[in-house]
mmCIF file of C-alpha atoms in Angstrom:
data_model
loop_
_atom_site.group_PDB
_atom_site.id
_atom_site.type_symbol
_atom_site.label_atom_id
_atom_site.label_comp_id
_atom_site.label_asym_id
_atom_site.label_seq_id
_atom_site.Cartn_x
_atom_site.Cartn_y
_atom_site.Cartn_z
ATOM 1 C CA UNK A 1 108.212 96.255 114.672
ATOM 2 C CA UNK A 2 104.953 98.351 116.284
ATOM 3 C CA UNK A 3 103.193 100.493 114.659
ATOM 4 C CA UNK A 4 101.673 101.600 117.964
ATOM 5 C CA UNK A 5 101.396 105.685 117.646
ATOM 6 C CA UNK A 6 102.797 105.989 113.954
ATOM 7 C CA UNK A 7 101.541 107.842 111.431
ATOM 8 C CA UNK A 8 100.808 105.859 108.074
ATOM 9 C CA UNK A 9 99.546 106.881 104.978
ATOM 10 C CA UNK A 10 97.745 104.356 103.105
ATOM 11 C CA UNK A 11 96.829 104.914 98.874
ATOM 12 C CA UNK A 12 94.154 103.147 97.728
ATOM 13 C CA UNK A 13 92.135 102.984 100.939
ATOM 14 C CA UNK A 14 88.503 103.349 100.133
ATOM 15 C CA UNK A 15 88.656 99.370 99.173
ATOM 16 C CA UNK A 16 90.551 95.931 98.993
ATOM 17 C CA UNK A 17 94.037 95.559 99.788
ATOM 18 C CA UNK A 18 93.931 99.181 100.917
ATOM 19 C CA UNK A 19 90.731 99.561 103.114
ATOM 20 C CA UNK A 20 91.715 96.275 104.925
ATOM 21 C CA UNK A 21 95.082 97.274 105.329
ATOM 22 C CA UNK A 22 94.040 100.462 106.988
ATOM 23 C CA UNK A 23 91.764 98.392 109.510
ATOM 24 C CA UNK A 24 94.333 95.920 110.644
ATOM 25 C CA UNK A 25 97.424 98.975 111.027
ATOM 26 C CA UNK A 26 94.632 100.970 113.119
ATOM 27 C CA UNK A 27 93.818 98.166 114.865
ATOM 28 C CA UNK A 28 97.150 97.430 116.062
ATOM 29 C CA UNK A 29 97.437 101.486 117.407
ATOM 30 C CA UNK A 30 98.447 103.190 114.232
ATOM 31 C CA UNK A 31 97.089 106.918 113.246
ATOM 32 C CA UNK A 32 95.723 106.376 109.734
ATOM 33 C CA UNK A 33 95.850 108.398 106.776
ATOM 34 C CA UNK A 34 93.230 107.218 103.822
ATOM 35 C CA UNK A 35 93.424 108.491 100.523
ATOM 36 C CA UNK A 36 91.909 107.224 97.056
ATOM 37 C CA UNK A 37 89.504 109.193 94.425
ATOM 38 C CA UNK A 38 86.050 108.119 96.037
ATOM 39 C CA UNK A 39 85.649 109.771 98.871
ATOM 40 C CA UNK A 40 81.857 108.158 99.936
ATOM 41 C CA UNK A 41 84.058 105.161 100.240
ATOM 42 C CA UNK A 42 87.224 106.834 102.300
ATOM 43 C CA UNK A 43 84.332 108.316 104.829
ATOM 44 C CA UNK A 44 82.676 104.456 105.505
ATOM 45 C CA UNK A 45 86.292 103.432 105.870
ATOM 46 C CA UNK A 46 87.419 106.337 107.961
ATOM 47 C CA UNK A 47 84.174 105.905 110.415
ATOM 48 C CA UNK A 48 84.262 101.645 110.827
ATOM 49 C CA UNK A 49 88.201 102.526 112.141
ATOM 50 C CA UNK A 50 87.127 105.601 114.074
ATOM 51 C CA UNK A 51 83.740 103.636 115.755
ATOM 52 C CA UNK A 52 85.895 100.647 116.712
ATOM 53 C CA UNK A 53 88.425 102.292 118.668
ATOM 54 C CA UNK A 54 91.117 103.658 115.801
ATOM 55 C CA UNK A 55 92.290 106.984 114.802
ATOM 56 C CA UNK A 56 91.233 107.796 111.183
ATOM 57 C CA UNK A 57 91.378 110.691 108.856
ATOM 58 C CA UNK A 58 91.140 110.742 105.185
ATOM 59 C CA UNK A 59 91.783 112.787 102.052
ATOM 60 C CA UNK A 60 90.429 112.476 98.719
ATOM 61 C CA UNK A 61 93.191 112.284 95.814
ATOM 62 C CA UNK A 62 93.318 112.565 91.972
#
């Protein structure tokens, strides 16, 4: 299955399983949505995906 121009949302994104996970589903041409509680950490994550070629945006959660 491609996940080449889908929209995914991703919890726990600003590190780990979540941050890497991100990377590898924008690598392969997915539109990523980050979201996790420290948003210093979402913004490094959302601008390493958007400098290398992805599509990254992020919201901060409770």
């Amino acid at each position: 299955m491609s996940v080449k121009g889908k929209v995914i949302i991703i919890t726990g994104a600003s590190s780990g399983i979540g941050a890497a996970s991100a990377q590898l589903l924008a690598k392969n041409g997915a539109k990523v949505v980050l979201a996790a509680r420290n948003e210093s950490k979402l913004q490094k994550v959302m601008d390493s995906i958007n400098q290398n070629g992805g599509q990254a945006i992020y919201q901060r959660t409770m």
